[in-house]
Every structure is written in C-alpha cells, then in structure tokens.
Coordinates of C-alpha atoms in Angstrom, one line a residue:
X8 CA 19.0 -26.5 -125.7
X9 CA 19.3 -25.9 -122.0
X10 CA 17.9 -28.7 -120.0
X11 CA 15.9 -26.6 -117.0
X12 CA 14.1 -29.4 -115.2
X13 CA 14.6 -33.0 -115.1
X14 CA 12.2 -35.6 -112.6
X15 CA 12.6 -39.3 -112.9
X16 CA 10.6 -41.7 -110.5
X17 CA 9.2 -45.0 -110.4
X18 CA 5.5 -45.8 -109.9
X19 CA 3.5 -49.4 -110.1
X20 CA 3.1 -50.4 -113.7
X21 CA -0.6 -51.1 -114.6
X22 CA -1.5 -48.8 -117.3
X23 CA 1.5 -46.5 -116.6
X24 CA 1.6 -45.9 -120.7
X25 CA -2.1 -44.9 -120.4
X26 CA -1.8 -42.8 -117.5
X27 CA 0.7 -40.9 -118.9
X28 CA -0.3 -40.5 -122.2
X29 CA -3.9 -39.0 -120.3
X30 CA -1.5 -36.5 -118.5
X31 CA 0.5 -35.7 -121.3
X32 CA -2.9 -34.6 -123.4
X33 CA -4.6 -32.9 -120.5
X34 CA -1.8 -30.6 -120.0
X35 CA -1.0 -29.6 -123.4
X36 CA -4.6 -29.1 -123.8
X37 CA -4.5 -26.9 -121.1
X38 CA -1.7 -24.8 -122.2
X39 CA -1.7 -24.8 -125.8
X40 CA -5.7 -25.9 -126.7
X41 CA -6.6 -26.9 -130.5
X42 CA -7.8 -29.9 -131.8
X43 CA -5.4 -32.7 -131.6
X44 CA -5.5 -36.4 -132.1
X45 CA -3.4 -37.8 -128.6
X46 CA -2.5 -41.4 -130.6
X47 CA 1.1 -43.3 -130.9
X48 CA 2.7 -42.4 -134.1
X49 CA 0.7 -39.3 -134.4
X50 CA 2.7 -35.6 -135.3
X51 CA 0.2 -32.6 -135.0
X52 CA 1.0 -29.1 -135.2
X53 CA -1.5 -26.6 -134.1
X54 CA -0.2 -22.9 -133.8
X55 CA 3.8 -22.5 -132.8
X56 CA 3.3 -26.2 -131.2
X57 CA 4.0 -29.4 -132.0
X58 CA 3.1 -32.6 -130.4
X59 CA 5.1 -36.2 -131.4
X60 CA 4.3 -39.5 -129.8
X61 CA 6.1 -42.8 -130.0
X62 CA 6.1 -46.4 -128.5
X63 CA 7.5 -49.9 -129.3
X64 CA 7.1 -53.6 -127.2
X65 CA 8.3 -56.6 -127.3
X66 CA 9.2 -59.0 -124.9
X67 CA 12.0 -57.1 -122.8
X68 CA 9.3 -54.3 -121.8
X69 CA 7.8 -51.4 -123.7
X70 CA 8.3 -47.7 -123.5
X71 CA 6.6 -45.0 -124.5
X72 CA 7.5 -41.0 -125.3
X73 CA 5.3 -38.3 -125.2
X74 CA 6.9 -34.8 -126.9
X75 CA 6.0 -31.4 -127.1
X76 CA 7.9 -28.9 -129.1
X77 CA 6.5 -24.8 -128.2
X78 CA 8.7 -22.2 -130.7
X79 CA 7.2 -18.6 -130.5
X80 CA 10.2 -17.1 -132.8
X81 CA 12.1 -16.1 -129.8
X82 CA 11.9 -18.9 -127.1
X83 CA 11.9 -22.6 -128.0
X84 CA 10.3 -24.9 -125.2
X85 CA 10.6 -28.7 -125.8
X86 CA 9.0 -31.2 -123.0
X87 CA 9.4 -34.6 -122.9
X88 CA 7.9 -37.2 -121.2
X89 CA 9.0 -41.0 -121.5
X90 CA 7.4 -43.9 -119.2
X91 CA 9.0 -47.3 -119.1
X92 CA 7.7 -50.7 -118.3
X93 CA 10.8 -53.3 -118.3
X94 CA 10.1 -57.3 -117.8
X95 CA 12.3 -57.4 -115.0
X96 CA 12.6 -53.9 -113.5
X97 CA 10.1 -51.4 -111.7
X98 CA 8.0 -48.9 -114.1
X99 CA 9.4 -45.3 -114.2
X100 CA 8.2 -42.0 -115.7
X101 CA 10.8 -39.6 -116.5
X102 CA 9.9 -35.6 -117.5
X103 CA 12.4 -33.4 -119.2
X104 CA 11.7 -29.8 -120.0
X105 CA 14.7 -27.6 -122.3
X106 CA 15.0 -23.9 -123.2
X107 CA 16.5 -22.0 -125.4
X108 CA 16.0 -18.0 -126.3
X109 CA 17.3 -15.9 -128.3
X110 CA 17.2 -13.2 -125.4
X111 CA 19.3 -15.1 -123.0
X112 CA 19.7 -12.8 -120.9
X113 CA 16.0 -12.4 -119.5
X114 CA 15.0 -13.9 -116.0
X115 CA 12.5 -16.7 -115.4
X116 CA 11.5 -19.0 -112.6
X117 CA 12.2 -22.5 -112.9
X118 CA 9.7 -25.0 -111.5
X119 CA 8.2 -28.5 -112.0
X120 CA 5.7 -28.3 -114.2
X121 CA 2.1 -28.8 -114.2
X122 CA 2.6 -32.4 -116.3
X123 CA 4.7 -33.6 -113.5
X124 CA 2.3 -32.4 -110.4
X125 CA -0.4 -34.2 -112.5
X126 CA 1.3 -37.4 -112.6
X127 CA 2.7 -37.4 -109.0
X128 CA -0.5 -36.7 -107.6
X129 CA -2.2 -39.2 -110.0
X130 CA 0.1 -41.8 -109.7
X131 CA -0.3 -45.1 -107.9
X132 CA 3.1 -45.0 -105.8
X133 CA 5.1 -42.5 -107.0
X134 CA 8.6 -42.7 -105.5
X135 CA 12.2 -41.8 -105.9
X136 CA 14.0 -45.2 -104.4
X137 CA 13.2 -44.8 -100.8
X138 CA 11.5 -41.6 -101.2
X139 CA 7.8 -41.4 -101.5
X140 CA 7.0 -38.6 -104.1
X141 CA 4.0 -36.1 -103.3
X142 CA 2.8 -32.8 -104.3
X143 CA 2.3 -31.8 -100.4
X144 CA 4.3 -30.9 -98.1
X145 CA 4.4 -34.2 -95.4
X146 CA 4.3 -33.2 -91.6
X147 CA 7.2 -34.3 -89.5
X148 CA 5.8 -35.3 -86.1
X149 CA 7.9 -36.5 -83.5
X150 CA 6.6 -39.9 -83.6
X151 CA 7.8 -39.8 -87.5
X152 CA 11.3 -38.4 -86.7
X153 CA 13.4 -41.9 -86.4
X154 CA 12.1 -43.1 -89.4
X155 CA 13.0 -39.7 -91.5
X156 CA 16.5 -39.4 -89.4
X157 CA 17.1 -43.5 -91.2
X158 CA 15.8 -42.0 -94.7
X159 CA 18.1 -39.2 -94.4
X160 CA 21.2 -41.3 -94.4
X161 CA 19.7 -44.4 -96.2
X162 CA 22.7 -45.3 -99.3
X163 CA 20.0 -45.3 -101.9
X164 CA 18.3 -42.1 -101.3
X165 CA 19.7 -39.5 -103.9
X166 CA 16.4 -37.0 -103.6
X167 CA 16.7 -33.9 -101.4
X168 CA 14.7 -33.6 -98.7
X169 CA 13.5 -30.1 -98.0
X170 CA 12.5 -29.3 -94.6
X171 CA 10.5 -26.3 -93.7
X172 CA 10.8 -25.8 -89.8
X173 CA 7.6 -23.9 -87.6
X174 CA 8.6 -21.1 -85.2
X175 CA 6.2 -19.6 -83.0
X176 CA 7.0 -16.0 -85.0
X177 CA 5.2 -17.0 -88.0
X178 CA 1.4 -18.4 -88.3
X179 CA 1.1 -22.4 -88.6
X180 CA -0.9 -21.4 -91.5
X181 CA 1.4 -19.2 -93.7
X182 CA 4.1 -22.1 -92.9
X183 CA 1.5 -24.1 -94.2
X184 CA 1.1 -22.2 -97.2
X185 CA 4.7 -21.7 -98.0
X186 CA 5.5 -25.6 -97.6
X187 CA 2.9 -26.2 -100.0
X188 CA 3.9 -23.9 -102.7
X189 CA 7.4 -25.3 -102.0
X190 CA 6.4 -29.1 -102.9
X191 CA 4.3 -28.3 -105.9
X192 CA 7.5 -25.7 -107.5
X193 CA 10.1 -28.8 -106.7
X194 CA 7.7 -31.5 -107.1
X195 CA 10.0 -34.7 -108.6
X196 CA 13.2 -32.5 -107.9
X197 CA 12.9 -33.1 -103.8
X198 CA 10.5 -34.2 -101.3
X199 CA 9.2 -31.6 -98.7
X200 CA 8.3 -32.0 -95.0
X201 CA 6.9 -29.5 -92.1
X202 CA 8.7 -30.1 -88.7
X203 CA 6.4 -28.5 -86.1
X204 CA 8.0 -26.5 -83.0
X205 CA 7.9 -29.4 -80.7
X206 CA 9.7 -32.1 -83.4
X207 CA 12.2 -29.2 -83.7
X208 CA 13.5 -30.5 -80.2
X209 CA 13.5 -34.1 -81.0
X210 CA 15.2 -33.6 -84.6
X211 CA 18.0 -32.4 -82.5
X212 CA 18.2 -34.8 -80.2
X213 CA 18.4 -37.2 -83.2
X214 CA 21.1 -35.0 -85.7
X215 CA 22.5 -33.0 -83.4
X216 CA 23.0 -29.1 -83.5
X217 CA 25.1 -29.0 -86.3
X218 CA 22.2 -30.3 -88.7
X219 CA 18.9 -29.6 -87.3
X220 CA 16.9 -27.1 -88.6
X221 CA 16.6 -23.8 -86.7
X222 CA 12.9 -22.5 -86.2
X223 CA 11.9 -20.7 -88.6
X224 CA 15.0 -21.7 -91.1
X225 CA 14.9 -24.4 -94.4
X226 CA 17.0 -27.0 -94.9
X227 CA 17.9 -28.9 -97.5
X228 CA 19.5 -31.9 -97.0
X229 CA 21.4 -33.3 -99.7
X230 CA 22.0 -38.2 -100.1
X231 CA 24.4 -38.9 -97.1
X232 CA 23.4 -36.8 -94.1
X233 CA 24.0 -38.5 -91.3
X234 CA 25.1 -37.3 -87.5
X235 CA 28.4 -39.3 -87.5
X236 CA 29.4 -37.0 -90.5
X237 CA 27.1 -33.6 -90.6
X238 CA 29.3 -32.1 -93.0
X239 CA 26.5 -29.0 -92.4
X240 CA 27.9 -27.0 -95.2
X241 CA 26.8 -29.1 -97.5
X242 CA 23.7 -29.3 -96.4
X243 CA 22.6 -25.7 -97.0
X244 CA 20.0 -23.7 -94.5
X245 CA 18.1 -21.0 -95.6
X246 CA 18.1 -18.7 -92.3
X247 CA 14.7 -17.6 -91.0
X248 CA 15.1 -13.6 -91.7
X249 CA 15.7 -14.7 -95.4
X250 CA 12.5 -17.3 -95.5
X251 CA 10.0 -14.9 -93.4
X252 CA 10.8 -12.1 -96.0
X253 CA 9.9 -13.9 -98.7
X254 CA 8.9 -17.2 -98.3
X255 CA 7.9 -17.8 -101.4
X256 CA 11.2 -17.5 -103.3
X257 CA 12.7 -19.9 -101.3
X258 CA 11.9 -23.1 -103.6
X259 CA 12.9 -21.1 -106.6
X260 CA 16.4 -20.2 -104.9
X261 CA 16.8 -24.3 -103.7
X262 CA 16.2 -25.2 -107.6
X263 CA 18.8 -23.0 -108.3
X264 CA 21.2 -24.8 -105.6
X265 CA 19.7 -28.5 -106.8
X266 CA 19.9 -27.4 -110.5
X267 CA 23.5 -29.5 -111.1
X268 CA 22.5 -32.5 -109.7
X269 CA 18.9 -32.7 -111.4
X270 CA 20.4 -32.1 -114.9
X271 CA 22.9 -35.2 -114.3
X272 CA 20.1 -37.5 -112.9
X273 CA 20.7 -40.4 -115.4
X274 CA 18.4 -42.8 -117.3
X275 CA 16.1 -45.2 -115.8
X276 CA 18.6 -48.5 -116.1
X277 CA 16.5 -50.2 -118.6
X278 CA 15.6 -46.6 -121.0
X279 CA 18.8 -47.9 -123.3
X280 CA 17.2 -51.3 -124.4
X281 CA 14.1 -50.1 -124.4
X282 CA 14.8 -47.1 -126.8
X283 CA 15.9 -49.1 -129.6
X284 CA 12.2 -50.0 -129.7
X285 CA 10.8 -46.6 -130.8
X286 CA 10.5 -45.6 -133.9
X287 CA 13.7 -44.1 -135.5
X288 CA 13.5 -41.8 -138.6
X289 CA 16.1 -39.6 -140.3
X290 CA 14.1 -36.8 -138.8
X291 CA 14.5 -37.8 -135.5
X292 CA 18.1 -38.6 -135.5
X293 CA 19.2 -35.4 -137.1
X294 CA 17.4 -33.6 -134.2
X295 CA 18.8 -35.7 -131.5
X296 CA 22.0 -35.1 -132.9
X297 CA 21.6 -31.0 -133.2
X298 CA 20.4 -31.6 -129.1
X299 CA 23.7 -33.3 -128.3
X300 CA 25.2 -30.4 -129.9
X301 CA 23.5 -27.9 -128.4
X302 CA 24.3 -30.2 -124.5
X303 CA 28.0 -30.0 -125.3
X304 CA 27.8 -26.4 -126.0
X305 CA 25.8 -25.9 -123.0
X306 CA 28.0 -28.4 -120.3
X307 CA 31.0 -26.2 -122.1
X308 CA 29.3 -22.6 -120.9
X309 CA 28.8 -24.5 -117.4
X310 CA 32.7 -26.0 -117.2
X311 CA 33.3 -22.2 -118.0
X312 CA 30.7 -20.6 -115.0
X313 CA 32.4 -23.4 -112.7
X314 CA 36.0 -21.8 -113.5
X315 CA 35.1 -18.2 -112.7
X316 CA 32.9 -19.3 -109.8
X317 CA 36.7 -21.1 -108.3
X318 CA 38.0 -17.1 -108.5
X319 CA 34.7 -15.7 -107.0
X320 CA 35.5 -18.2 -104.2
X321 CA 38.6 -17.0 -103.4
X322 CA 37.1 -13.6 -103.4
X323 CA 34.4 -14.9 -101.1
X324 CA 37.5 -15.9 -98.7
X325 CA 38.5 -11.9 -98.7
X326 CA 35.2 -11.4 -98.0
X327 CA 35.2 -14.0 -94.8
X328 CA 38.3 -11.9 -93.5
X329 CA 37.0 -8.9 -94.3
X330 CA 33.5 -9.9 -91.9
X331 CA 36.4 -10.5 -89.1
X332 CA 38.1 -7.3 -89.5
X333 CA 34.3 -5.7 -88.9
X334 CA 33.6 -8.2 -85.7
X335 CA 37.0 -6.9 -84.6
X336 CA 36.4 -3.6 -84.8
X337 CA 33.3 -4.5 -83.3
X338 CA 34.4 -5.5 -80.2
X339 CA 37.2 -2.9 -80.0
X340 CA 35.1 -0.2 -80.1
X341 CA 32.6 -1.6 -77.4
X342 CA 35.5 -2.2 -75.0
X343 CA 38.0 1.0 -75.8
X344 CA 34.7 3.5 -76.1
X345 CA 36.6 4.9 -79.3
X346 CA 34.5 4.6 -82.7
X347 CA 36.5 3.6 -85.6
X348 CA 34.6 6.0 -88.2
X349 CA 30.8 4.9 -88.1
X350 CA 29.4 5.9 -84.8
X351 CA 27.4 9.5 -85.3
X352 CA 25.5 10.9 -83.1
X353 CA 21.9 10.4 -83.2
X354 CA 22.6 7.0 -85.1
X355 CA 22.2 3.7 -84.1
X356 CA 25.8 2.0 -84.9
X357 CA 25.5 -0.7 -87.9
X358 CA 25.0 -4.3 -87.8
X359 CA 27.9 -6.5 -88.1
X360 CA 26.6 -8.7 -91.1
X361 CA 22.9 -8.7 -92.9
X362 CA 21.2 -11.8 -95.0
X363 CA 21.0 -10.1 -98.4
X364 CA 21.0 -7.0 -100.6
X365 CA 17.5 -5.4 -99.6
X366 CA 18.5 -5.7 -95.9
X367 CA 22.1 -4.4 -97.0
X368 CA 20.7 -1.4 -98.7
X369 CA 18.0 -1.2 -95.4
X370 CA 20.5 -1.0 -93.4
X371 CA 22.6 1.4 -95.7
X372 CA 20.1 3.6 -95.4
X373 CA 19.3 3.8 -91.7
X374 CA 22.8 2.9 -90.3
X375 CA 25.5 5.1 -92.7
X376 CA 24.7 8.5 -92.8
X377 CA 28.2 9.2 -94.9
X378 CA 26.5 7.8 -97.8
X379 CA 23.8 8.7 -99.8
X380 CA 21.6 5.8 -101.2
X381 CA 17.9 6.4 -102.6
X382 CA 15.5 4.0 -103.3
X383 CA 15.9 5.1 -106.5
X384 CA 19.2 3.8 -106.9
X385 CA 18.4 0.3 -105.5
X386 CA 17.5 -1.8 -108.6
X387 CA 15.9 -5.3 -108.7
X388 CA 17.2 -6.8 -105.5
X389 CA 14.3 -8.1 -104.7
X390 CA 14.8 -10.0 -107.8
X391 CA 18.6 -11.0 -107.2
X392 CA 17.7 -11.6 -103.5
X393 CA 16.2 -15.2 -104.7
X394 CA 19.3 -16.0 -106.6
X395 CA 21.4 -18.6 -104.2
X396 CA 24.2 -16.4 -103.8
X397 CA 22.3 -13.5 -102.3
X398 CA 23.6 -14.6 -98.5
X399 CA 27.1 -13.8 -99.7
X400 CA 26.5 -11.3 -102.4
X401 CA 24.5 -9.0 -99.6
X402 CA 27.6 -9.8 -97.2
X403 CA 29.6 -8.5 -99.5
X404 CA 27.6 -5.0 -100.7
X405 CA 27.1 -4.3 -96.8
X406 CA 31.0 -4.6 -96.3
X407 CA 31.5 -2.5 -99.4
X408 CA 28.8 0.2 -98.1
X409 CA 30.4 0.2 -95.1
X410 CA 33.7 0.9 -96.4
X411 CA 32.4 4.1 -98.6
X412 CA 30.7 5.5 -95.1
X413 CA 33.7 4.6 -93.4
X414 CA 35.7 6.6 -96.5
X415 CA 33.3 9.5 -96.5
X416 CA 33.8 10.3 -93.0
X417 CA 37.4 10.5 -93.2
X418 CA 37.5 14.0 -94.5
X419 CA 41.3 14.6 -93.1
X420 CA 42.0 12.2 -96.2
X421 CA 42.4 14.0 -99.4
X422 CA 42.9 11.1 -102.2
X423 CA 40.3 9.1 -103.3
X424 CA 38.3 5.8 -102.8
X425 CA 41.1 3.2 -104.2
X426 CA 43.9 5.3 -102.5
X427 CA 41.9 5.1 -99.0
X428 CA 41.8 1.8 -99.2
X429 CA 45.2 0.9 -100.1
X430 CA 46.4 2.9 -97.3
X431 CA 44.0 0.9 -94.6
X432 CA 43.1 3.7 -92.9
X433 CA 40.1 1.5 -91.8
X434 CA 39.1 -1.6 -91.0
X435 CA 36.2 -1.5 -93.4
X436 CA 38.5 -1.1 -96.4
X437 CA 37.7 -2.5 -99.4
X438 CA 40.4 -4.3 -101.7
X439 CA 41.8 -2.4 -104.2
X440 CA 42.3 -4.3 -107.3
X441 CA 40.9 -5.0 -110.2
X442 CA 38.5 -7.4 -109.7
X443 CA 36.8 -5.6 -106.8
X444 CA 37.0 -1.9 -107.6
X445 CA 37.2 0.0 -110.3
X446 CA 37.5 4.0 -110.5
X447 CA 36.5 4.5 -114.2
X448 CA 35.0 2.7 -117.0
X449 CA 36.9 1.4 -120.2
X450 CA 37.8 3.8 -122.9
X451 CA 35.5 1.6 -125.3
X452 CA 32.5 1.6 -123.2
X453 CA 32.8 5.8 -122.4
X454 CA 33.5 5.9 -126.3
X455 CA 30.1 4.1 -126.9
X456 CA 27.4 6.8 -126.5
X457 CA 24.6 4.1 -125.6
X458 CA 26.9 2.1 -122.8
X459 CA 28.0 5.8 -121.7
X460 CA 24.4 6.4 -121.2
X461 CA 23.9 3.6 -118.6
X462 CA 26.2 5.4 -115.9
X463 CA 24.3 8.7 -115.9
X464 CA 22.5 8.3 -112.3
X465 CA 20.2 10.3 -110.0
X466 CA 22.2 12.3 -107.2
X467 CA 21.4 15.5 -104.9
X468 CA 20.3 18.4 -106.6
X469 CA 22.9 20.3 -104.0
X470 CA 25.9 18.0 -106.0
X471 CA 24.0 18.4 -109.6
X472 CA 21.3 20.4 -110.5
X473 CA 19.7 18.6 -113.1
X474 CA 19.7 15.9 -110.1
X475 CA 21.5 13.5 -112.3
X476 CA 24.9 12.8 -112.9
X477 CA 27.7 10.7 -114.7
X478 CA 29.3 8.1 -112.3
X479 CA 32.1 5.3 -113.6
X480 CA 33.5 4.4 -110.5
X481 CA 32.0 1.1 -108.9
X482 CA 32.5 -1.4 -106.4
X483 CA 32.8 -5.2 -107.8
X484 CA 30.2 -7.2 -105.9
X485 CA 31.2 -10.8 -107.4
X486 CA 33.5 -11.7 -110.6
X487 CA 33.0 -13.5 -114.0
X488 CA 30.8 -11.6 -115.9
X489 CA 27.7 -12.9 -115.2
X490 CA 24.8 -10.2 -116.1
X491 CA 23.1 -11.0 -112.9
X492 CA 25.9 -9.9 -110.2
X493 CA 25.6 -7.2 -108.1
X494 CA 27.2 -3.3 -109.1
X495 CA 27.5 -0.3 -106.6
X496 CA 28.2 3.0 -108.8
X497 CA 28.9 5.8 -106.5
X498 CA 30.3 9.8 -106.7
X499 CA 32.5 11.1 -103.9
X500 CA 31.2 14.4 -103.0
X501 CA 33.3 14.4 -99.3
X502 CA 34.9 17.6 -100.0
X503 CA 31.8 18.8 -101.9
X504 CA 28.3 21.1 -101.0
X505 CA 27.1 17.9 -99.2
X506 CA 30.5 15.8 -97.7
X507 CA 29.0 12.5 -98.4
X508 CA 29.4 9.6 -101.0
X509 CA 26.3 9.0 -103.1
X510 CA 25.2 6.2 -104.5
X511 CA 23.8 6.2 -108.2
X512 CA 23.1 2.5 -108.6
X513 CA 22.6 -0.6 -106.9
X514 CA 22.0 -3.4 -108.9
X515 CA 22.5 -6.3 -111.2
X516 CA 25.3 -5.9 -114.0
X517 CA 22.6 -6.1 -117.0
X518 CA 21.7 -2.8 -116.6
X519 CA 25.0 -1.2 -116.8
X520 CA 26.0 -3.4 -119.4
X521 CA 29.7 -3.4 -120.7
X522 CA 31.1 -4.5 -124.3
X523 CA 31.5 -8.0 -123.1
X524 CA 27.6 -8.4 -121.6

C-alpha cells in the first residue's frame, strides 16, 4: 500500500466518537451507497467495498476506528479514520487514505478527501497545535499580520501555511476562487490564507524581502520561518506566471512538495495505549502485517527515488551554469551588436529563462525559427506542468531547445548534434553525455517492433512524405527513470530540403517507453 494522504488534528472531545462515526457513514454512503449497518464491531460488504468498525474504553481513554476497504480488481483504496479520547490528553481525529494499482503507472490527483472536509468543517475546534484548521481560505488583513508573522515561527507549529497573495492583475474574485479550491484539496495537510494587495506591503515590512510573497505568487511556508533565518529556499514560491496560468493546479503541485512530510506525520501521543483496546483478531493482524510489508517495500522505492533524485540534482547544477552561459550571452550580444546564433531577422530574440514546459514549447515556437516544433509533437505538458519539478524541468527543455536552434543554424558545421556540442561552438550547448543526450535508441528497444513503434513521429511532408518519420535521437530532460520526465525526440534536417531541426515529440517518458519503464 501507498499511503497518499495523511491529516491528524485535535478537536474538543464531547461526542468526538459520535461525530466521526456520523462522518464516516455519510461519506461512504455518498460514495459507495447500499444498505449498511454503521455500528461498532460491525463488517459489511456491499459491492467491491467493505466497511469495518472497532472501539474499546476503559479508564485511560477510548478510541475508536472507522475503515473502509474499495477493491475494483485493479485499484485497491483503503481509508481509515481513527478518533481518540485520552484521560489526560486533548481528543484527536486522524484520516489515512492508501493506494495501490496494478497500473502504477497511471496519473491521479491527490487531495484531502471529502471525509476530512466534512469533519473539519463540522468539528468543534479543529486544530493542528497552534494552527486552527478550516476548509476556507482565512484573509490576511494587515491588522492580522503580527499575529500570523508569530505563528509562522511559533516552535510547535509543524502545518504549512499556504499563502495565496492578490495582485491588482487578477480579479479579487478568481483569487478568491482559487484560495478556496486550494483549502478544501489540502484541507488537514496545511492551512490557507489570502494576503490582500495592501497586507502585501506590511508582510514585508514584517519578513523582509527575502520571504514575503510577491503579488500574485504562492507561498508555502514550511515550521521554522522566521526573518532572523529566511532560509527562502526552503520555503518554496510558486511565481505568479505559473499560478495565473493555472491556478488550479497549484494545490495539487504543493501536495506533491508536502507529500514527504505528511506521510511521516506520526501518531497522536496517546494512539499506542489506546490501540491495545481494539479488538484484535488473527484477521486483523495478518493484514496489518501484509501493510507493514507492503510500507517497507514502498519507503524502499522512495530511499531509491531519493538516490536518483541526488544525481538529477547535480544535473540541475549544469543546468544553473548552463542559464549563466545564456545570461552571458545575453548581455554580450546587447553590448557587442553581434548575435551569437539566435537573432533572425523578422524575430523577436528569445527569453532568457521561461516557468515551465508549455511556455518553453510557446516560446519554442515563436522565438526559434531553426527548429521545427508542432503542437502535435507537444504531449501532456499541461499535465507535467503541475508536477513540482516543472520550474526546472521547463528551464531545462528551453535550454535544450535553444541549443538545437542554436545547432541548426550553424550550417558551416557538418557533424552532428553530440559532436556540436562537444566542440562548444555555442554557448547554448548542451552536454554531451549519457545522461543528457542520446543519439540512438538501444539495440533491444529498435529490436522490439512495439517500443520501435513509439519513435515513429510526425515531421514535414518536404523531409518525409508520408509526414511521419522514425526519430531515436533525444534530449534527456531529467534522469532516474521515472515514466513521468520530460523527452525531446528530434531529426536533423540542417543540410536537408528544409535546413531545420524538427521536433517529433515532447513529452513525458511513458509514452516512449523503454525496456526498463
């Protein structure tokens, strides 16, 4: 099982058992309806679900858990929801949700779900430590600024704190809008505020420049931010370009950033005494056991992703000095009058940098006329521009189209793509090795007639009549294998009917899968 949301809070403790045990039944009613009986100790199945309901007292508190098991044949969806009452320790409700498919490969948003909305909104004072829990957004008026500048750097806060900041670009209302989708999809995961144009001023009066939140941009400030030490890296912004194009995939893309920390949120302090007094069967323990399993496996995969993520961050550092090399050509050509292989007439000269992959192949397409790039090509960016990595992984596809426009212009070079770059004949070179570039597929995946298949791509009619053609070479976007990184498949026509470089695909890995994916 993969654990895909985890909320734990504290609300007052008068009928918290009953109030959850309401919840629980409303929702699954409302997701899975059939006739059920919502009573402790009760097992129903009705359809591919399965609902399981314990308690136990005695005089150290009582506890109760609510469970819902959904199995289809290909995903398996288990929920659970446990509330506490200690003796001696405040009440908590605590809402797990795992997944686990057998097409792990296919996309879906993650987002609190409608059991945990229902028992925020419903709850007496639902709160996080310090952090009051709601499924609105809370405005941030000046007046309230002090008080949420103390919060942000109290010791016991461990919730993020989401902050959607106005700008006099976008409608109060859509802000509005987006700020309250944004609570409701990370309600229990973080808290969500609205700082108007004029707080904007005061917030950095209070946090300085290096954490406020720029108009229009999102923040999301992680336990210890605090002015003395704004460590502004770890507190991540969401710039306003990406947020006004599509505000609502910014809380999905913040989940994704959060999604660490929430799975490692840890029991309610008095959950381990208090679990002794549900009921325990054979059943029960041979399932818990398989879900350890299953966790192990999972944190195994992770310690894995973490390892290849380490090399994708040393290629992010090529990519850093690689956005230098571009400022400094930059400013070389604005003060010598000399182009360095992108100016053409009639063209307005590129932007140094764009926020993701639809504005990289945007800009592709109006900026670098040595390249050839249909819409056609471009492939579910949208999609992979709510991924957290998109900032970086549409840095890095605009340096690499830059470098084939660059490449395609040089026509006085006869070798190729890899050789062109080795040489640094430009400053928009890409690096030639093996985990950037690569010039031709495996011998196993050409010898595979279905994987050979995949890299047949639309092109010109003027380079292939049939207006499709076999491509292999491609430019690495990010390493370690995962099925969502970027892939730019191209075919060097320079010296052809056309002189350009066309682009086949653009796109996630999954669909030009390989024999490890």
């Amino acid at each position: 099982m993969s654990l895909i949301y985890r909320a734990i809070w504290q609300d007052d403790a008068d009928g918290i058992h009953e109030r959850a045990l309401d919840a629980f039944g409303w929702w699954v009613g409302l997701h899975h309806p059939g006739d059920r009986t919502f009573a402790v100790g009760v097992d129903e199945t009705v359809g591919d679900s399965t609902t399981l309901i314990r308690a136990g007292a005695d005089e150290a508190g009582s506890i109760q858990r609510c469970s819902l098991h959904v199995d289809d044949g290909v995903t398996r969806y288990s929920t659970t929801l446990v509330t506490t009452r200690p003796a001696d320790a405040p009440a908590s409700v605590w809402v797990d949700r795992e997944r686990v498919s057998s097409r792990s490969f296919s996309t879906f948003n993650v987002q609190a779900p409608a059991l945990s909305t229902r028992l925020i909104s419903h709850g007496v004072a639902p709160r996080r430590g310090p952090v009051p829990l709601s499924v609105r957004p809370r405005a941030l008026r000046p007046e309230d600024l002090p008080e949420f500048v103390a919060l942000l750097g109290n010791p016991e806060r461990d919730l993020p704190l989401v902050v959607h900041a106005a700008t006099p670009r976008i409608d109060p209302k859509s802000v509005a809008e987006a700020g309250l989708y944004a609570a409701q999809v990370l309600a229990g995961s973080a808290a969500v505020y609205l700082l108007s144009v004029v707080g904007q001023v005061n917030m950095t009066e209070l946090l300085g420049d290096e954490l406020t939140v720029a108009p229009g941009a999102v923040r999301v400030y992680l336990p210890g931010a605090t002015r003395d030490e704004p460590n502004p890296s770890r507190h991540r912004q969401l710039e306003a370009e990406r947020v006004f194009r599509d505000p609502r995939a910014v809380p999905h893309t913040i989940i994704e950033l959060l999604a660490p920390a929430i799975a490692a949120r840890r029991a309610p302090a008095a959950y381990p005494d208090l679990r002794a007094l549900l009921e325990v069967d054979t059943e029960a323990v041979i399932s818990e056991r398989d879900e350890l399993a299953a966790r192990v496996a999972d944190l195994e995969h992770q310690l894995s992703i973490a390892r290849e993520e380490s090399i994708e961050l040393l290629a992010d550092l090529e990519d850093a000095e690689g956005r230098i090399n571009l400022l400094q050509a930059a400013v070389a050509q604005t003060s010598t009058g000399t182009g360095t292989g992108t100016d053409a007439p009639g063209v307005d000269p590129p932007p140094p940098d764009v926020d993701g992959l639809v504005a990289a192949a945007r800009a592709a397409q109006l900026h670098l006329p040595g390249i050839v790039l249909p819409d056609v090509a471009c492939r579910d960016l949208a999609e992979l521009d709510q991924r957290i990595e998109a900032g970086t992984w549409g840095r890095t596809a605009w340096r690499g189209l830059l470098a084939l426009d660059a490449f395609a212009r040089d026509t006085g070079y006869r070798p190729g793509f890899w050789e062109w770059c080795r040489a640094n004949r430009s400053a928009y070179a890409w690096p030639a090795s093996q985990k950037k570039l690569a010039m031709r597929e495996s011998e196993t995946v050409m010898a595979n007639e279905t994987l050979r298949a995949r890299r047949v791509f639309p092109v010109d009619e003027a380079v292939s009549p049939s207006g499709r053609i076999e491509m292999q070479a491609h430019l690495k976007i990010a390493e370690g294998g995962n099925h969502q990184i970027p892939r730019i498949y191209f075919h060097d026509d320079r010296h052809g009917v056309t002189g350009k470089v066309h682009i086949g695909y653009f796109g996630p890995h999954r669909h030009v899968p390989n024999t490890l994916t």
